[in-house]
Amino acid sequence: AQSVTQLDSQVPVFEEAPVELRCNYSSSVSVYLFWYVQYPNQGLQLLLKYLSGSTLVKSINGFEAEFNKSQTSFHLRKPSVHISDTAEYFCAVSASNSGYSTLTFGKGTMLLVSP
Amino acid sequence: ETGVTQSPTHLIKTRGQQVTLRCSSQSGHNTVSWYQQALGQGPQFIFQYYREEENGRGNFPPRFSGLQFPNYSSELNVNALELDDSALYLCASSLVAASGAPQYFGPGTRLTVL
């Protein structure tokens, strides 16, 4: 079984400041890793994913995450946030040997960007 | 390309009743998963359907059941509703049932059980 820990329930930052949202996972098998974003009253949108290859993955809107196998982490970073980045961010894992594509999510981190 | 759609948007039921939620998968996607997201929590996997068969199930009782139709749309049925079933129910579709396949979520159905 897999589990995901998102260490911060809320992260308040000022606009244009850098931010890091932390994610650690536990699994006895290799995993695939995902970050999803949820805006108020909406479903989840895939932000970025790590399946294999380069451990640093990037999204089109400036977010990046780095897979660290030794620390079992997949932290999300952005060098300069915008007001529009205010949302809930979920880290998720999927066992690479599973016959189906289930996701195990963390509890989420609310990113609050203020002017 | 049409994304994942869900209906209804909101639903209010009373304890003991039954409910059916519906989901249309993204065009070309043959796999549908259902998740329950309680307030303040991350989504929890209920089950997955692939080509009309249940392909995997999370830790939910049998009163949670589902169907997938030949056009890959899906239904989630919950019998004997309990107060704790109040949550946002999310449907997600993926191109294939493989574990690394990204899942694309619908906007959800907000179920309130009184």
PDB file of C-alpha atoms in Angstrom:
ATOM      1  CA  ALA A   1       0.000   0.000   0.000  1.00  0.00           C
ATOM      2  CA  GLN A   2       1.058   3.579  -0.551  1.00  0.00           C
ATOM      3  CA  SER A   3       0.599   6.697   1.564  1.00  0.00           C
ATOM      4  CA  VAL A   4       1.239  10.381   0.953  1.00  0.00           C
ATOM      5  CA  THR A   5       2.033  13.047   3.512  1.00  0.00           C
ATOM      6  CA  GLN A   6       1.693  16.715   2.709  1.00  0.00           C
ATOM      7  CA  LEU A   7       3.378  18.403   5.607  1.00  0.00           C
ATOM      8  CA  ASP A   8       1.641  21.776   5.412  1.00  0.00           C
ATOM      9  CA  SER A   9      -2.126  22.204   5.365  1.00  0.00           C
ATOM     10  CA  GLN A  10      -1.800  25.895   4.458  1.00  0.00           C
ATOM     11  CA  VAL A  11       1.013  27.956   2.961  1.00  0.00           C
ATOM     12  CA  PRO A  12       0.501  31.735   2.917  1.00  0.00           C
ATOM     13  CA  VAL A  13       2.835  33.724   0.642  1.00  0.00           C
ATOM     14  CA  PHE A  14       2.998  37.145  -0.913  1.00  0.00           C
ATOM     15  CA  GLU A  15       2.674  37.638  -4.651  1.00  0.00           C
ATOM     16  CA  GLU A  16       5.967  37.243  -6.567  1.00  0.00           C
ATOM     17  CA  ALA A  17       7.576  35.339  -3.674  1.00  0.00           C
ATOM     18  CA  PRO A  18       8.921  31.795  -4.170  1.00  0.00           C
ATOM     19  CA  VAL A  19       7.027  28.850  -2.712  1.00  0.00           C
ATOM     20  CA  GLU A  20       7.634  25.189  -1.948  1.00  0.00           C
ATOM     21  CA  LEU A  21       4.857  22.723  -1.174  1.00  0.00           C
ATOM     22  CA  ARG A  22       6.186  19.587   0.442  1.00  0.00           C
ATOM     23  CA  CYS A  23       5.187  16.026  -0.349  1.00  0.00           C
ATOM     24  CA  ASN A  24       6.586  12.787   1.050  1.00  0.00           C
ATOM     25  CA  TYR A  25       5.387   9.331   0.193  1.00  0.00           C
ATOM     26  CA  SER A  26       5.695   5.812   1.504  1.00  0.00           C
ATOM     27  CA  SER A  27       5.608   2.724  -0.681  1.00  0.00           C
ATOM     28  CA  SER A  28       7.120  -0.746  -0.786  1.00  0.00           C
ATOM     29  CA  VAL A  29       7.205  -0.642  -4.598  1.00  0.00           C
ATOM     30  CA  SER A  30       8.216   1.869  -7.219  1.00  0.00           C
ATOM     31  CA  VAL A  31       5.707   4.639  -7.781  1.00  0.00           C
ATOM     32  CA  TYR A  32       4.612   7.225 -10.250  1.00  0.00           C
ATOM     33  CA  LEU A  33       4.063  10.705  -8.809  1.00  0.00           C
ATOM     34  CA  PHE A  34       1.596  13.450  -9.609  1.00  0.00           C
ATOM     35  CA  TRP A  35       0.603  16.931  -8.525  1.00  0.00           C
ATOM     36  CA  TYR A  36      -2.987  18.055  -9.015  1.00  0.00           C
ATOM     37  CA  VAL A  37      -4.476  21.510  -8.415  1.00  0.00           C
ATOM     38  CA  GLN A  38      -8.052  22.184  -7.323  1.00  0.00           C
ATOM     39  CA  TYR A  39      -9.565  25.650  -7.662  1.00  0.00           C
ATOM     40  CA  PRO A  40     -12.620  26.486  -5.512  1.00  0.00           C
ATOM     41  CA  ASN A  41     -15.723  24.499  -6.435  1.00  0.00           C
ATOM     42  CA  GLN A  42     -13.932  22.687  -9.235  1.00  0.00           C
ATOM     43  CA  GLY A  43     -12.510  19.249  -9.922  1.00  0.00           C
ATOM     44  CA  LEU A  44      -8.820  18.404  -9.953  1.00  0.00           C
ATOM     45  CA  GLN A  45      -6.512  19.419 -12.787  1.00  0.00           C
ATOM     46  CA  LEU A  46      -3.288  17.568 -13.518  1.00  0.00           C
ATOM     47  CA  LEU A  47      -0.379  19.936 -12.939  1.00  0.00           C
ATOM     48  CA  LEU A  48       2.602  17.675 -13.593  1.00  0.00           C
ATOM     49  CA  LYS A  49       3.730  14.087 -13.377  1.00  0.00           C
ATOM     50  CA  TYR A  50       6.845  11.989 -12.903  1.00  0.00           C
ATOM     51  CA  LEU A  51       6.840   8.594 -14.589  1.00  0.00           C
ATOM     52  CA  SER A  52      10.520   8.005 -15.401  1.00  0.00           C
ATOM     53  CA  GLY A  53      13.608   9.731 -16.757  1.00  0.00           C
ATOM     54  CA  SER A  54      14.652  13.177 -15.565  1.00  0.00           C
ATOM     55  CA  THR A  55      13.806  13.652 -11.907  1.00  0.00           C
ATOM     56  CA  LEU A  56      12.933  17.321 -12.482  1.00  0.00           C
ATOM     57  CA  VAL A  57       9.567  17.840 -14.175  1.00  0.00           C
ATOM     58  CA  LYS A  58       8.008  21.147 -15.157  1.00  0.00           C
ATOM     59  CA  SER A  59       4.537  22.454 -15.908  1.00  0.00           C
ATOM     60  CA  ILE A  60       3.591  25.032 -18.496  1.00  0.00           C
ATOM     61  CA  ASN A  61       2.683  27.637 -15.868  1.00  0.00           C
ATOM     62  CA  GLY A  62       6.031  27.781 -14.077  1.00  0.00           C
ATOM     63  CA  PHE A  63       5.700  25.059 -11.446  1.00  0.00           C
ATOM     64  CA  GLU A  64       8.314  22.336 -11.128  1.00  0.00           C
ATOM     65  CA  ALA A  65       8.767  19.280  -8.933  1.00  0.00           C
ATOM     66  CA  GLU A  66      11.750  17.078  -8.247  1.00  0.00           C
ATOM     67  CA  PHE A  67      11.571  13.374  -7.504  1.00  0.00           C
ATOM     68  CA  ASN A  68      14.006  12.399  -4.768  1.00  0.00           C
ATOM     69  CA  LYS A  69      13.994   8.633  -4.350  1.00  0.00           C
ATOM     70  CA  SER A  70      16.330   8.533  -1.340  1.00  0.00           C
ATOM     71  CA  GLN A  71      14.179  11.006   0.569  1.00  0.00           C
ATOM     72  CA  THR A  72      10.910   9.667  -0.888  1.00  0.00           C
ATOM     73  CA  SER A  73       9.871  13.210  -1.713  1.00  0.00           C
ATOM     74  CA  PHE A  74       8.279  15.059  -4.605  1.00  0.00           C
ATOM     75  CA  HIS A  75       8.202  18.712  -3.552  1.00  0.00           C
ATOM     76  CA  LEU A  76       6.488  21.309  -5.723  1.00  0.00           C
ATOM     77  CA  ARG A  77       8.149  24.669  -6.304  1.00  0.00           C
ATOM     78  CA  LYS A  78       7.513  27.919  -8.081  1.00  0.00           C
ATOM     79  CA  PRO A  79      10.048  30.783  -8.131  1.00  0.00           C
ATOM     80  CA  SER A  80       7.429  33.552  -8.272  1.00  0.00           C
ATOM     81  CA  VAL A  81       3.741  33.033  -7.484  1.00  0.00           C
ATOM     82  CA  HIS A  82       0.716  34.939  -8.761  1.00  0.00           C
ATOM     83  CA  ILE A  83      -2.598  35.686  -7.104  1.00  0.00           C
ATOM     84  CA  SER A  84      -4.173  33.264  -9.575  1.00  0.00           C
ATOM     85  CA  ASP A  85      -2.100  30.396  -8.099  1.00  0.00           C
ATOM     86  CA  THR A  86      -4.303  30.469  -4.999  1.00  0.00           C
ATOM     87  CA  ALA A  87      -5.767  26.950  -4.872  1.00  0.00           C
ATOM     88  CA  GLU A  88      -5.519  23.588  -3.142  1.00  0.00           C
ATOM     89  CA  TYR A  89      -2.644  21.401  -4.296  1.00  0.00           C
ATOM     90  CA  PHE A  90      -2.698  17.615  -3.981  1.00  0.00           C
ATOM     91  CA  CYS A  91       0.231  15.251  -4.273  1.00  0.00           C
ATOM     92  CA  ALA A  92      -0.633  11.714  -5.413  1.00  0.00           C
ATOM     93  CA  VAL A  93       1.121   8.423  -6.062  1.00  0.00           C
ATOM     94  CA  SER A  94       0.334   5.364  -8.115  1.00  0.00           C
ATOM     95  CA  ALA A  95       2.091   2.021  -7.678  1.00  0.00           C
ATOM     96  CA  SER A  96       4.037   1.242 -10.825  1.00  0.00           C
ATOM     97  CA  ASN A  97       3.210  -2.477 -10.625  1.00  0.00           C
ATOM     98  CA  SER A  98      -0.517  -2.037 -10.196  1.00  0.00           C
ATOM     99  CA  GLY A  99      -2.815  -3.452 -12.839  1.00  0.00           C
ATOM    100  CA  TYR A 100      -4.991  -0.396 -12.623  1.00  0.00           C
ATOM    101  CA  SER A 101      -4.453   3.325 -12.402  1.00  0.00           C
ATOM    102  CA  THR A 102      -5.583   4.163  -8.875  1.00  0.00           C
ATOM    103  CA  LEU A 103      -4.217   7.265  -7.197  1.00  0.00           C
ATOM    104  CA  THR A 104      -3.481   7.681  -3.496  1.00  0.00           C
ATOM    105  CA  PHE A 105      -3.716  11.332  -2.500  1.00  0.00           C
ATOM    106  CA  GLY A 106      -2.366  13.409   0.321  1.00  0.00           C
ATOM    107  CA  LYS A 107      -4.676  15.666   2.325  1.00  0.00           C
ATOM    108  CA  GLY A 108      -3.757  18.702   0.279  1.00  0.00           C
ATOM    109  CA  THR A 109      -2.009  22.014   0.831  1.00  0.00           C
ATOM    110  CA  MET A 110      -3.908  25.254   0.476  1.00  0.00           C
ATOM    111  CA  LEU A 111      -1.705  27.872  -1.194  1.00  0.00           C
ATOM    112  CA  LEU A 112      -2.864  31.366  -0.267  1.00  0.00           C
ATOM    113  CA  VAL A 113      -1.264  34.148  -2.317  1.00  0.00           C
ATOM    114  CA  SER A 114      -1.854  37.697  -1.158  1.00  0.00           C
ATOM    115  CA  PRO A 115      -0.871  41.025  -2.758  1.00  0.00           C
TER     116      PRO A 115
ATOM    117  CA  GLU B   1     -12.317  17.576 -27.360  1.00  0.00           C
ATOM    118  CA  THR B   2     -14.895  17.270 -24.556  1.00  0.00           C
ATOM    119  CA  GLY B   3     -13.607  16.825 -21.040  1.00  0.00           C
ATOM    120  CA  VAL B   4     -15.058  14.730 -18.250  1.00  0.00           C
ATOM    121  CA  THR B   5     -18.585  15.740 -17.327  1.00  0.00           C
ATOM    122  CA  GLN B   6     -20.627  14.779 -14.285  1.00  0.00           C
ATOM    123  CA  SER B   7     -24.265  15.111 -13.316  1.00  0.00           C
ATOM    124  CA  PRO B   8     -25.921  16.317 -11.268  1.00  0.00           C
ATOM    125  CA  THR B   9     -23.807  19.134  -9.841  1.00  0.00           C
ATOM    126  CA  HIS B  10     -25.449  19.036  -6.432  1.00  0.00           C
ATOM    127  CA  LEU B  11     -27.724  16.561  -4.739  1.00  0.00           C
ATOM    128  CA  ILE B  12     -29.464  16.429  -1.366  1.00  0.00           C
ATOM    129  CA  LYS B  13     -30.707  13.109  -0.006  1.00  0.00           C
ATOM    130  CA  THR B  14     -31.847  11.773   3.338  1.00  0.00           C
ATOM    131  CA  ARG B  15     -30.320   8.938   5.298  1.00  0.00           C
ATOM    132  CA  GLY B  16     -31.327   5.517   3.994  1.00  0.00           C
ATOM    133  CA  GLN B  17     -32.081   6.660   0.464  1.00  0.00           C
ATOM    134  CA  GLN B  18     -30.282   5.567  -2.683  1.00  0.00           C
ATOM    135  CA  VAL B  19     -28.451   7.792  -5.166  1.00  0.00           C
ATOM    136  CA  THR B  20     -27.074   7.482  -8.696  1.00  0.00           C
ATOM    137  CA  LEU B  21     -24.325   9.762  -9.993  1.00  0.00           C
ATOM    138  CA  ARG B  22     -23.324   9.906 -13.643  1.00  0.00           C
ATOM    139  CA  CYS B  23     -20.102  10.522 -15.505  1.00  0.00           C
ATOM    140  CA  SER B  24     -19.135  10.888 -19.157  1.00  0.00           C
ATOM    141  CA  SER B  25     -15.514  10.158 -19.847  1.00  0.00           C
ATOM    142  CA  GLN B  26     -13.210  12.238 -22.002  1.00  0.00           C
ATOM    143  CA  SER B  27     -13.342  11.339 -25.669  1.00  0.00           C
ATOM    144  CA  GLY B  28     -11.218   8.255 -26.414  1.00  0.00           C
ATOM    145  CA  HIS B  29     -10.813   7.247 -22.755  1.00  0.00           C
ATOM    146  CA  ASN B  30     -11.910   3.712 -21.889  1.00  0.00           C
ATOM    147  CA  THR B  31     -11.176   3.773 -18.155  1.00  0.00           C
ATOM    148  CA  VAL B  32     -13.214   5.525 -15.478  1.00  0.00           C
ATOM    149  CA  SER B  33     -12.376   5.859 -11.794  1.00  0.00           C
ATOM    150  CA  TRP B  34     -14.514   7.213  -8.968  1.00  0.00           C
ATOM    151  CA  TYR B  35     -13.231   9.020  -5.910  1.00  0.00           C
ATOM    152  CA  GLN B  36     -14.847  10.362  -2.742  1.00  0.00           C
ATOM    153  CA  GLN B  37     -13.518  13.647  -1.384  1.00  0.00           C
ATOM    154  CA  ALA B  38     -14.726  14.480   2.118  1.00  0.00           C
ATOM    155  CA  LEU B  39     -14.468  18.082   3.300  1.00  0.00           C
ATOM    156  CA  GLY B  40     -10.867  19.032   3.984  1.00  0.00           C
ATOM    157  CA  GLN B  41      -9.482  15.731   2.737  1.00  0.00           C
ATOM    158  CA  GLY B  42      -7.831  14.385  -0.378  1.00  0.00           C
ATOM    159  CA  PRO B  43      -9.835  12.196  -2.740  1.00  0.00           C
ATOM    160  CA  GLN B  44     -10.145   8.508  -1.842  1.00  0.00           C
ATOM    161  CA  PHE B  45     -10.347   5.826  -4.509  1.00  0.00           C
ATOM    162  CA  ILE B  46     -13.677   3.993  -4.650  1.00  0.00           C
ATOM    163  CA  PHE B  47     -13.314   1.816  -7.766  1.00  0.00           C
ATOM    164  CA  GLN B  48     -12.269   1.753 -11.390  1.00  0.00           C
ATOM    165  CA  TYR B  49     -14.015   0.442 -14.494  1.00  0.00           C
ATOM    166  CA  TYR B  50     -12.250  -0.694 -17.641  1.00  0.00           C
ATOM    167  CA  ARG B  51     -14.226  -1.895 -20.650  1.00  0.00           C
ATOM    168  CA  GLU B  52     -17.393  -2.333 -18.572  1.00  0.00           C
ATOM    169  CA  GLU B  53     -15.742  -4.447 -15.864  1.00  0.00           C
ATOM    170  CA  GLU B  54     -14.693  -3.417 -12.354  1.00  0.00           C
ATOM    171  CA  ASN B  55     -10.923  -3.321 -12.546  1.00  0.00           C
ATOM    172  CA  GLY B  56     -10.001  -2.413  -8.982  1.00  0.00           C
ATOM    173  CA  ARG B  57     -11.658  -1.332  -5.755  1.00  0.00           C
ATOM    174  CA  GLY B  58     -10.697   0.703  -2.737  1.00  0.00           C
ATOM    175  CA  ASN B  59     -11.812   0.280   0.859  1.00  0.00           C
ATOM    176  CA  PHE B  60     -15.510   1.005   0.388  1.00  0.00           C
ATOM    177  CA  PRO B  61     -18.449  -1.219   1.393  1.00  0.00           C
ATOM    178  CA  PRO B  62     -20.546  -3.121  -1.178  1.00  0.00           C
ATOM    179  CA  ARG B  63     -23.346  -0.553  -0.979  1.00  0.00           C
ATOM    180  CA  PHE B  64     -21.086   1.486  -3.259  1.00  0.00           C
ATOM    181  CA  SER B  65     -21.494  -0.030  -6.714  1.00  0.00           C
ATOM    182  CA  GLY B  66     -20.991   1.047 -10.274  1.00  0.00           C
ATOM    183  CA  LEU B  67     -21.515   0.445 -13.931  1.00  0.00           C
ATOM    184  CA  GLN B  68     -19.724   1.294 -17.123  1.00  0.00           C
ATOM    185  CA  PHE B  69     -21.568   1.415 -20.416  1.00  0.00           C
ATOM    186  CA  PRO B  70     -20.376   0.541 -23.951  1.00  0.00           C
ATOM    187  CA  ASN B  71     -19.729   4.237 -24.638  1.00  0.00           C
ATOM    188  CA  TYR B  72     -17.469   4.229 -21.519  1.00  0.00           C
ATOM    189  CA  SER B  73     -19.742   6.513 -19.512  1.00  0.00           C
ATOM    190  CA  SER B  74     -20.253   5.379 -15.946  1.00  0.00           C
ATOM    191  CA  GLU B  75     -22.590   5.443 -12.963  1.00  0.00           C
ATOM    192  CA  LEU B  76     -21.874   5.353  -9.250  1.00  0.00           C
ATOM    193  CA  ASN B  77     -24.682   3.993  -7.102  1.00  0.00           C
ATOM    194  CA  VAL B  78     -24.796   4.313  -3.338  1.00  0.00           C
ATOM    195  CA  ASN B  79     -27.463   2.434  -1.361  1.00  0.00           C
ATOM    196  CA  ALA B  80     -28.617   2.993   2.207  1.00  0.00           C
ATOM    197  CA  LEU B  81     -27.055   6.440   2.417  1.00  0.00           C
ATOM    198  CA  GLU B  82     -25.329   7.411   5.657  1.00  0.00           C
ATOM    199  CA  LEU B  83     -24.509  10.888   6.946  1.00  0.00           C
ATOM    200  CA  ASP B  84     -20.782  10.210   6.360  1.00  0.00           C
ATOM    201  CA  ASP B  85     -21.457   9.721   2.654  1.00  0.00           C
ATOM    202  CA  SER B  86     -21.758  13.501   2.355  1.00  0.00           C
ATOM    203  CA  ALA B  87     -18.837  14.453   0.110  1.00  0.00           C
ATOM    204  CA  LEU B  88     -17.737  15.587  -3.322  1.00  0.00           C
ATOM    205  CA  TYR B  89     -17.750  12.608  -5.691  1.00  0.00           C
ATOM    206  CA  LEU B  90     -15.226  12.870  -8.468  1.00  0.00           C
ATOM    207  CA  CYS B  91     -15.063  10.907 -11.662  1.00  0.00           C
ATOM    208  CA  ALA B  92     -11.811  10.625 -13.588  1.00  0.00           C
ATOM    209  CA  SER B  93     -11.094   9.097 -16.951  1.00  0.00           C
ATOM    210  CA  SER B  94      -7.843   7.871 -18.449  1.00  0.00           C
ATOM    211  CA  LEU B  95      -6.736   6.677 -21.844  1.00  0.00           C
ATOM    212  CA  VAL B  96      -5.737   3.276 -20.525  1.00  0.00           C
ATOM    213  CA  ALA B  97      -6.005   1.381 -17.259  1.00  0.00           C
ATOM    214  CA  ALA B  98      -2.223   1.310 -16.680  1.00  0.00           C
ATOM    215  CA  SER B  99      -0.898   2.635 -13.376  1.00  0.00           C
ATOM    216  CA  GLY B 100       1.043   5.551 -14.856  1.00  0.00           C
ATOM    217  CA  ALA B 101      -1.776   6.806 -17.023  1.00  0.00           C
ATOM    218  CA  PRO B 102      -2.731  10.363 -16.062  1.00  0.00           C
ATOM    219  CA  GLN B 103      -6.291  10.727 -14.874  1.00  0.00           C
ATOM    220  CA  TYR B 104      -8.476  13.648 -15.918  1.00  0.00           C
ATOM    221  CA  PHE B 105     -11.122  14.711 -13.454  1.00  0.00           C
ATOM    222  CA  GLY B 106     -14.619  16.051 -13.843  1.00  0.00           C
ATOM    223  CA  PRO B 107     -15.997  18.917 -11.731  1.00  0.00           C
ATOM    224  CA  GLY B 108     -17.633  16.541  -9.265  1.00  0.00           C
ATOM    225  CA  THR B 109     -21.060  16.003  -7.723  1.00  0.00           C
ATOM    226  CA  ARG B 110     -21.606  17.458  -4.273  1.00  0.00           C
ATOM    227  CA  LEU B 111     -23.764  15.017  -2.277  1.00  0.00           C
ATOM    228  CA  THR B 112     -25.323  16.120   0.982  1.00  0.00           C
ATOM    229  CA  VAL B 113     -27.000  13.482   3.165  1.00  0.00           C
ATOM    230  CA  LEU B 114     -29.369  14.806   5.834  1.00  0.00           C
TER     231      LEU B 114
END
